[in-house]
mmCIF file of C-alpha atoms in Angstrom:
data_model
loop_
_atom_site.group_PDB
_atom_site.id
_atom_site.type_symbol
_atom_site.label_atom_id
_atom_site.label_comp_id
_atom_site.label_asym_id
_atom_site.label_seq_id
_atom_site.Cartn_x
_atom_site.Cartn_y
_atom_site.Cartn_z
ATOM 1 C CA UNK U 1 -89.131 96.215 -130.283
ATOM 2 C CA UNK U 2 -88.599 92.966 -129.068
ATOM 3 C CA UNK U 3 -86.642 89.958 -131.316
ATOM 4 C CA UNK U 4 -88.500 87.956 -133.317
ATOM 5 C CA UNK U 5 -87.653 84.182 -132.209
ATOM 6 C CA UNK U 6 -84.735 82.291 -133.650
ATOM 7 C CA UNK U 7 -85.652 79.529 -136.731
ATOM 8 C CA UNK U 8 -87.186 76.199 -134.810
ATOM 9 C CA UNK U 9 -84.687 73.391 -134.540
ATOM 10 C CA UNK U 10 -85.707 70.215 -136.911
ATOM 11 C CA UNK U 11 -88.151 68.073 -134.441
ATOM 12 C CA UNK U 12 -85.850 65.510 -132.394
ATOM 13 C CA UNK U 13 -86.588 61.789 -133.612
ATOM 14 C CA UNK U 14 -88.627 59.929 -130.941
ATOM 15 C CA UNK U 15 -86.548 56.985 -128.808
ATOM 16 C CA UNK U 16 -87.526 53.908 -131.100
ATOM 17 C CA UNK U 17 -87.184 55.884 -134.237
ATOM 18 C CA UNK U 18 -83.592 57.060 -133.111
ATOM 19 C CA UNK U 19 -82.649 53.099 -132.556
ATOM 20 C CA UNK U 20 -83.865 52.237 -135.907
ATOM 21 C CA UNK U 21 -81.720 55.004 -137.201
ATOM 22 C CA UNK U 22 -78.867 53.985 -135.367
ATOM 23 C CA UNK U 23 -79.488 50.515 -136.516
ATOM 24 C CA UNK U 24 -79.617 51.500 -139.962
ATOM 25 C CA UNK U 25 -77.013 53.618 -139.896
ATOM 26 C CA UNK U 26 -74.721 50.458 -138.440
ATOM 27 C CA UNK U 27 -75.589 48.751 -141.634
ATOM 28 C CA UNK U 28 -74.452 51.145 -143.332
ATOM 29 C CA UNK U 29 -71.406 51.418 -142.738
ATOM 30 C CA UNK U 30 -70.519 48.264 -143.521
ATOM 31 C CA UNK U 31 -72.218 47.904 -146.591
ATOM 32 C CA UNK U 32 -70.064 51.092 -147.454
ATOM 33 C CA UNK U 33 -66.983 49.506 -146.741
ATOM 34 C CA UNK U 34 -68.046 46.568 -148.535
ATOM 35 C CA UNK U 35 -68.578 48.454 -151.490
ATOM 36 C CA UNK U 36 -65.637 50.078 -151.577
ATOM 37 C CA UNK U 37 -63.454 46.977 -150.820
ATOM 38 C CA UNK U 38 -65.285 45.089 -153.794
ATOM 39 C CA UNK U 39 -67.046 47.052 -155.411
ATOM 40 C CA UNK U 40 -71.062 45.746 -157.089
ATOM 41 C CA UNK U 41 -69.970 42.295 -155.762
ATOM 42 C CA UNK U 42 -71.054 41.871 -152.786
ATOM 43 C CA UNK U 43 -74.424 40.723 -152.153
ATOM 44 C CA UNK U 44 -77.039 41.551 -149.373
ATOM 45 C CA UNK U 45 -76.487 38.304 -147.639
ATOM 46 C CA UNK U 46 -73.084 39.689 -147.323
ATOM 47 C CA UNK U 47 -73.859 42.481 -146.016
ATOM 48 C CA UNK U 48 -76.038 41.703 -143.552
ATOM 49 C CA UNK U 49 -73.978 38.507 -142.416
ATOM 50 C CA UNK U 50 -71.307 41.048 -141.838
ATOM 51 C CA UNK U 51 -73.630 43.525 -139.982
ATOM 52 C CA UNK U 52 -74.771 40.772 -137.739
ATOM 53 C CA UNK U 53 -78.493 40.569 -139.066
ATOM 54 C CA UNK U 54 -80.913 38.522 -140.641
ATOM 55 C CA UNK U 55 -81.445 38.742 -143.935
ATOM 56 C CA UNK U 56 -85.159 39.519 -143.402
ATOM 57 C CA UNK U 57 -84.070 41.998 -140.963
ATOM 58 C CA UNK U 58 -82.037 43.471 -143.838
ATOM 59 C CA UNK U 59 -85.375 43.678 -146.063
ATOM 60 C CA UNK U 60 -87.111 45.510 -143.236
ATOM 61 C CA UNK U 61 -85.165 47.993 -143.404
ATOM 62 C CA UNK U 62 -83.759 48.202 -147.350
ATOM 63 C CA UNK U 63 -84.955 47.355 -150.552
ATOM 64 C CA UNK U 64 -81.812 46.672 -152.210
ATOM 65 C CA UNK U 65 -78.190 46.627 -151.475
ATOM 66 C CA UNK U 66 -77.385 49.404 -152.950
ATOM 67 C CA UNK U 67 -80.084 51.332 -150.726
ATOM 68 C CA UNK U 68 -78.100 50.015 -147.713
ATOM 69 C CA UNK U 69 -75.791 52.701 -147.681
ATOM 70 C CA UNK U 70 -77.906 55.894 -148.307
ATOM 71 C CA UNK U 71 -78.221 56.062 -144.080
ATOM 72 C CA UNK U 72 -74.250 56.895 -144.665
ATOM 73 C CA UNK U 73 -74.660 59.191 -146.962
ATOM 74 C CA UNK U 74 -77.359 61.089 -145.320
ATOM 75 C CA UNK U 75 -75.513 61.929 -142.353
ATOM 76 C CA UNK U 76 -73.939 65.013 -142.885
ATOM 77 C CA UNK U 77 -77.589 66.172 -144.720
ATOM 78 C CA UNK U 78 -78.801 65.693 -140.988
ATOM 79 C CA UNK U 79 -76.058 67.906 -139.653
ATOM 80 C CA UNK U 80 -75.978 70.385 -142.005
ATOM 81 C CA UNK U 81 -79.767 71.145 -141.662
ATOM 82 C CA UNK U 82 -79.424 71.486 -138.092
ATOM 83 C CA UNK U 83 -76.373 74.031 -138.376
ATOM 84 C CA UNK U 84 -78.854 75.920 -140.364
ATOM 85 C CA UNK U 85 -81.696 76.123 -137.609
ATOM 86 C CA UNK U 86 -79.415 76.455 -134.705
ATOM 87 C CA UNK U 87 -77.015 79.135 -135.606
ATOM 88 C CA UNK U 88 -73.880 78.987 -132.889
ATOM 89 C CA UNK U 89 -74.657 82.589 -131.870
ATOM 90 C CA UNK U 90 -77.267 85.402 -131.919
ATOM 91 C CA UNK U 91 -75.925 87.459 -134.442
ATOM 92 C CA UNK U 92 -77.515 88.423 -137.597
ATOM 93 C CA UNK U 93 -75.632 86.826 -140.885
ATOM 94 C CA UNK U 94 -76.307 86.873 -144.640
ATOM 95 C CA UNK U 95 -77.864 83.775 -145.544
ATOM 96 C CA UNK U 96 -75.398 83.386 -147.774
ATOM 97 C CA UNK U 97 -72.727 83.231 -144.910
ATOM 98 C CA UNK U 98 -74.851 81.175 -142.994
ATOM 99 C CA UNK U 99 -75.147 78.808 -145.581
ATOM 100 C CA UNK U 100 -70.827 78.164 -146.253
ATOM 101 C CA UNK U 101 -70.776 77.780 -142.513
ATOM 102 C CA UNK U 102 -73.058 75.529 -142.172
ATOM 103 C CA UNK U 103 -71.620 73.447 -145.775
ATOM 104 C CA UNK U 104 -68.021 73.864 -144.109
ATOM 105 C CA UNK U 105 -69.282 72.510 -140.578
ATOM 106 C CA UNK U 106 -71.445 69.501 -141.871
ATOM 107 C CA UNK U 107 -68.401 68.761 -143.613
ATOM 108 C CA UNK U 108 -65.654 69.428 -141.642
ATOM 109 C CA UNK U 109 -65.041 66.635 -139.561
ATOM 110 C CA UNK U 110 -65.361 67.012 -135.976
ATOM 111 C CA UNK U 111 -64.244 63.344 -134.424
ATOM 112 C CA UNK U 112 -62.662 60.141 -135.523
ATOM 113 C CA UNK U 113 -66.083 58.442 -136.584
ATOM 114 C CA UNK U 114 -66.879 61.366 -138.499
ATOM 115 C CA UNK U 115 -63.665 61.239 -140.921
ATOM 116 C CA UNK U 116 -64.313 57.551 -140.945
ATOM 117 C CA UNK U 117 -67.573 58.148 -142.382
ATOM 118 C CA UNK U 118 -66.226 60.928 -144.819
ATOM 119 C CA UNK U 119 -63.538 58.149 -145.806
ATOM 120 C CA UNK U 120 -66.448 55.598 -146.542
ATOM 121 C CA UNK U 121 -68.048 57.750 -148.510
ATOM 122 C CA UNK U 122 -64.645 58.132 -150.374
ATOM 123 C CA UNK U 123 -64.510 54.601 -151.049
ATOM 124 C CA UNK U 124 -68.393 54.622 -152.139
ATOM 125 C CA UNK U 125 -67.814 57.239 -154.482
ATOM 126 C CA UNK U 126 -64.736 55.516 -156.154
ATOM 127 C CA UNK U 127 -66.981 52.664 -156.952
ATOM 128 C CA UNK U 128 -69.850 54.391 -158.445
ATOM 129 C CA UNK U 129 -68.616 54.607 -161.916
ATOM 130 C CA UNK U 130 -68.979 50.634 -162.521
ATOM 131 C CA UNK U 131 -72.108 50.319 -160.691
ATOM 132 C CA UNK U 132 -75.084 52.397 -161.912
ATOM 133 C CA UNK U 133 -77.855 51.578 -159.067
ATOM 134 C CA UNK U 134 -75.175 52.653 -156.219
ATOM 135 C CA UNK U 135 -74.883 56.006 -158.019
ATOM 136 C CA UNK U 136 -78.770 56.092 -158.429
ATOM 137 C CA UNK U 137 -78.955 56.168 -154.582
ATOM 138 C CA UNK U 138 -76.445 58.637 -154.224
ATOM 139 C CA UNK U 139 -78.313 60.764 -156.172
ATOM 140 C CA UNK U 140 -81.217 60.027 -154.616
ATOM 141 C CA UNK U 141 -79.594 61.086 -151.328
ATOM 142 C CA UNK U 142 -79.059 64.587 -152.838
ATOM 143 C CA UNK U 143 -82.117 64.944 -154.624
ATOM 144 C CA UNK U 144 -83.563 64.207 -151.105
ATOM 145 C CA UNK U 145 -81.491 66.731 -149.576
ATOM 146 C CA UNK U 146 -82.243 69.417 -151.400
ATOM 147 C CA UNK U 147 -86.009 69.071 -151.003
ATOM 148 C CA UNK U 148 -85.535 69.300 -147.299
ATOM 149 C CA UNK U 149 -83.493 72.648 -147.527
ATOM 150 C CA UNK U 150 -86.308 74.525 -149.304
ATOM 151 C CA UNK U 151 -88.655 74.796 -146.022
ATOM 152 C CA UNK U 152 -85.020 75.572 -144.045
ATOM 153 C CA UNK U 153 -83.941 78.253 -146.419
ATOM 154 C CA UNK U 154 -87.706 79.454 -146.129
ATOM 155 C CA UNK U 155 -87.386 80.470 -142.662
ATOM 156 C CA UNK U 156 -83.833 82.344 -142.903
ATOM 157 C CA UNK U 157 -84.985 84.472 -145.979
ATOM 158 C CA UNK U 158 -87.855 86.906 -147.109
ATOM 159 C CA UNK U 159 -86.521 85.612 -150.607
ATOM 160 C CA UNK U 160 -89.415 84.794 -153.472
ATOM 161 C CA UNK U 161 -90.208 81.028 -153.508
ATOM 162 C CA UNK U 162 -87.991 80.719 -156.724
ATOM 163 C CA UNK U 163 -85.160 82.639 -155.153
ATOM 164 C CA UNK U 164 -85.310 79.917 -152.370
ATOM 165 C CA UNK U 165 -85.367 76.903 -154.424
ATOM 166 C CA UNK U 166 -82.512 78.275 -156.764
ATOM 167 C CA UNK U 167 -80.576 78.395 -153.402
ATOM 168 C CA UNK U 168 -81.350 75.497 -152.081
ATOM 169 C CA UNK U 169 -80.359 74.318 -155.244
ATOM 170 C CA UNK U 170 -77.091 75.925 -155.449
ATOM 171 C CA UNK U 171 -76.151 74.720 -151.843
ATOM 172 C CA UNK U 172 -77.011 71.092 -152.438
ATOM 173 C CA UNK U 173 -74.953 71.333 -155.789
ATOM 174 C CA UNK U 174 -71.794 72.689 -154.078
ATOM 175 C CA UNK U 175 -72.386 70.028 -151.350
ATOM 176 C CA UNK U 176 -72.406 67.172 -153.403
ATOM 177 C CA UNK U 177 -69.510 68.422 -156.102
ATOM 178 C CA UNK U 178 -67.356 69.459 -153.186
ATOM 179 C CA UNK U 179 -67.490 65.429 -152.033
ATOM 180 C CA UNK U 180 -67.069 63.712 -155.701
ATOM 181 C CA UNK U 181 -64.500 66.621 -156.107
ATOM 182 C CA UNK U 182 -62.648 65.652 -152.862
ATOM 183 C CA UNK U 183 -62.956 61.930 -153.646
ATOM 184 C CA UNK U 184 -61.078 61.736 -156.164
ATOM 185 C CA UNK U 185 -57.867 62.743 -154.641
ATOM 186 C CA UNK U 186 -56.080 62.245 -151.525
ATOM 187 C CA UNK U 187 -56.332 65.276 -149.488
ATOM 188 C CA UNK U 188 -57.233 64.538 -145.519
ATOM 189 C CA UNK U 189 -60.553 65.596 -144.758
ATOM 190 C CA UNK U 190 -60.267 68.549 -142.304
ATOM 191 C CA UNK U 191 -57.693 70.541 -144.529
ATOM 192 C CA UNK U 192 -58.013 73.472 -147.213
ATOM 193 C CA UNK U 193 -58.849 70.961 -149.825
ATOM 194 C CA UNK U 194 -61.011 68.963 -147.440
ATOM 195 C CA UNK U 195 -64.819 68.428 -148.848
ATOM 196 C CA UNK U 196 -65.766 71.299 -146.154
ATOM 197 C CA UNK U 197 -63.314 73.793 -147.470
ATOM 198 C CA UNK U 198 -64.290 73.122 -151.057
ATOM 199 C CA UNK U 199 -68.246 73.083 -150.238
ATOM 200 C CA UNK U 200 -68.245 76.517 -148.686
ATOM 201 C CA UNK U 201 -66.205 77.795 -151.454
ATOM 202 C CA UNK U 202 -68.857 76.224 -153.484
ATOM 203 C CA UNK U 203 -71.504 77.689 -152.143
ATOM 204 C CA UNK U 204 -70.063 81.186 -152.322
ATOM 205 C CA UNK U 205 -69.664 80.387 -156.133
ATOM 206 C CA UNK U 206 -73.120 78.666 -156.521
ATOM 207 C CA UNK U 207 -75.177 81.421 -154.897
ATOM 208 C CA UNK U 208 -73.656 84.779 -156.093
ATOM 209 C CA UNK U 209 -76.307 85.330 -158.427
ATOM 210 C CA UNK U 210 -78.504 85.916 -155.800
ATOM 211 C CA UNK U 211 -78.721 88.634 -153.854
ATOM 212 C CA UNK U 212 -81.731 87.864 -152.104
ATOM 213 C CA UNK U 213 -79.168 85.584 -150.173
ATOM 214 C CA UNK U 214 -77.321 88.597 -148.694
ATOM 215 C CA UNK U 215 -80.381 89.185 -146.464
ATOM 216 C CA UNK U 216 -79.639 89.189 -142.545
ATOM 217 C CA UNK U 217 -80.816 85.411 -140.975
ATOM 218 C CA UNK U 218 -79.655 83.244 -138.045
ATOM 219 C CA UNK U 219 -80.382 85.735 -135.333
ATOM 220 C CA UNK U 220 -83.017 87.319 -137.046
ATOM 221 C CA UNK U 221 -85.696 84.329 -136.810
ATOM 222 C CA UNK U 222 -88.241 83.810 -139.788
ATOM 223 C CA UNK U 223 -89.033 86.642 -141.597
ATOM 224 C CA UNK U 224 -92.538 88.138 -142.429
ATOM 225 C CA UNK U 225 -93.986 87.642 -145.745
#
């Protein structure tokens, strides 16, 4: 019998919406490091004085300043959705192992801008307790997240639709704890007690009350329902 097809890759942005991204994501990062230098202080003019934009360019693209830095924060959603529709191999994995892979790899970071980023996101994290709408977007991020791992999760597993969402759950949970968990410390990003470590460990935790997650996936391709 011939294999069913692998999970689809997430469609690729088009050219203009990929500059926009890149543009936003540029903002970003310094209204992250603003943040974390000064905390609710700084101001949008600020921020986009420092980015090198207008401050009706800065509108276009954000409603507030706090909103400025969920780009940041989405990043490693980005990466760890596409770990989970294009496994690194052909072989067949528990979902569950698929999923602490992926956590660990979106996590894990791979280059200097990446650990910059993770560091940011450090410093954003720090700030959070003093300023209520920069925590509102940072849950917003991960409420975000976990909405878009439902259809992912939905492809890897003949799981009931409440199986699925209690994973995707779980996941995003371990995600996000294994960051605010790391934050609060020291500990380099790439090690044991790096957010990537902690997330899969997470994950493993989160999700062990469902064994519809020890299914085959990855190689597999979507399952029939």
């Amino acid at each position: 019998m011939p294999a069913e097809p692998r999970p689809a890759p997430l469609p690729r942005p088009s050219l203009t919406e990929r500059r926009k991204a890149a543009t936003q994501l540029e903002i970003a990062r310094t209204a992250a490091a603003l943040f974390a230098e000064r905390g609710a202080g700084v101001t949008a003019d600020e921020i986009a004085r420092t980015s090198g934009v207008a401050l009706r360019t800065f509108y276009r693209y954000f409603r507030t300043k706090e909103d400025a830095v969920a780009p940041l924060l989405a990043v490693g959603v980005r990466q760890w959705l596409d770990a989970l529709a294009t496994p690194p191999d052909g072989a067949a994995h528990p979902v569950r192992v698929t999923l602490e892979r992926a956590a660990r790899q979106a996590l894990t970071p791979a280059d200097e801008p990446a650990a910059e980023a993770l560091r940011w996101t450090r410093g954003l994290l720090r700030a959070m307790p003093g300023d209520p709408a920069l925590r509102a977007v940072w849950h917003r991020v991960h409420h975000d997240s976990e909405e878009a791992l439902v259809p992912v999760l939905a492809r890897l597993t003949d799981a009931d639709p409440l199986a699925v969402r209690l994973g995707a759950a779980a996941a995003n949970t371990a995600m996000r704890v294994a960051v605010e968990e790391w934050a609060t410390g020291d500990a380099p990003a790439d090690g044991p007690r790096g957010p990537g470590a902690l997330a899969a460990r997470g994950v493993r935790t989160l999700t062990a009350g469902l064994p519809e997650l020890d299914g085959g996936a990855a190689g597999e391709g979507p399952r029939r329902r």
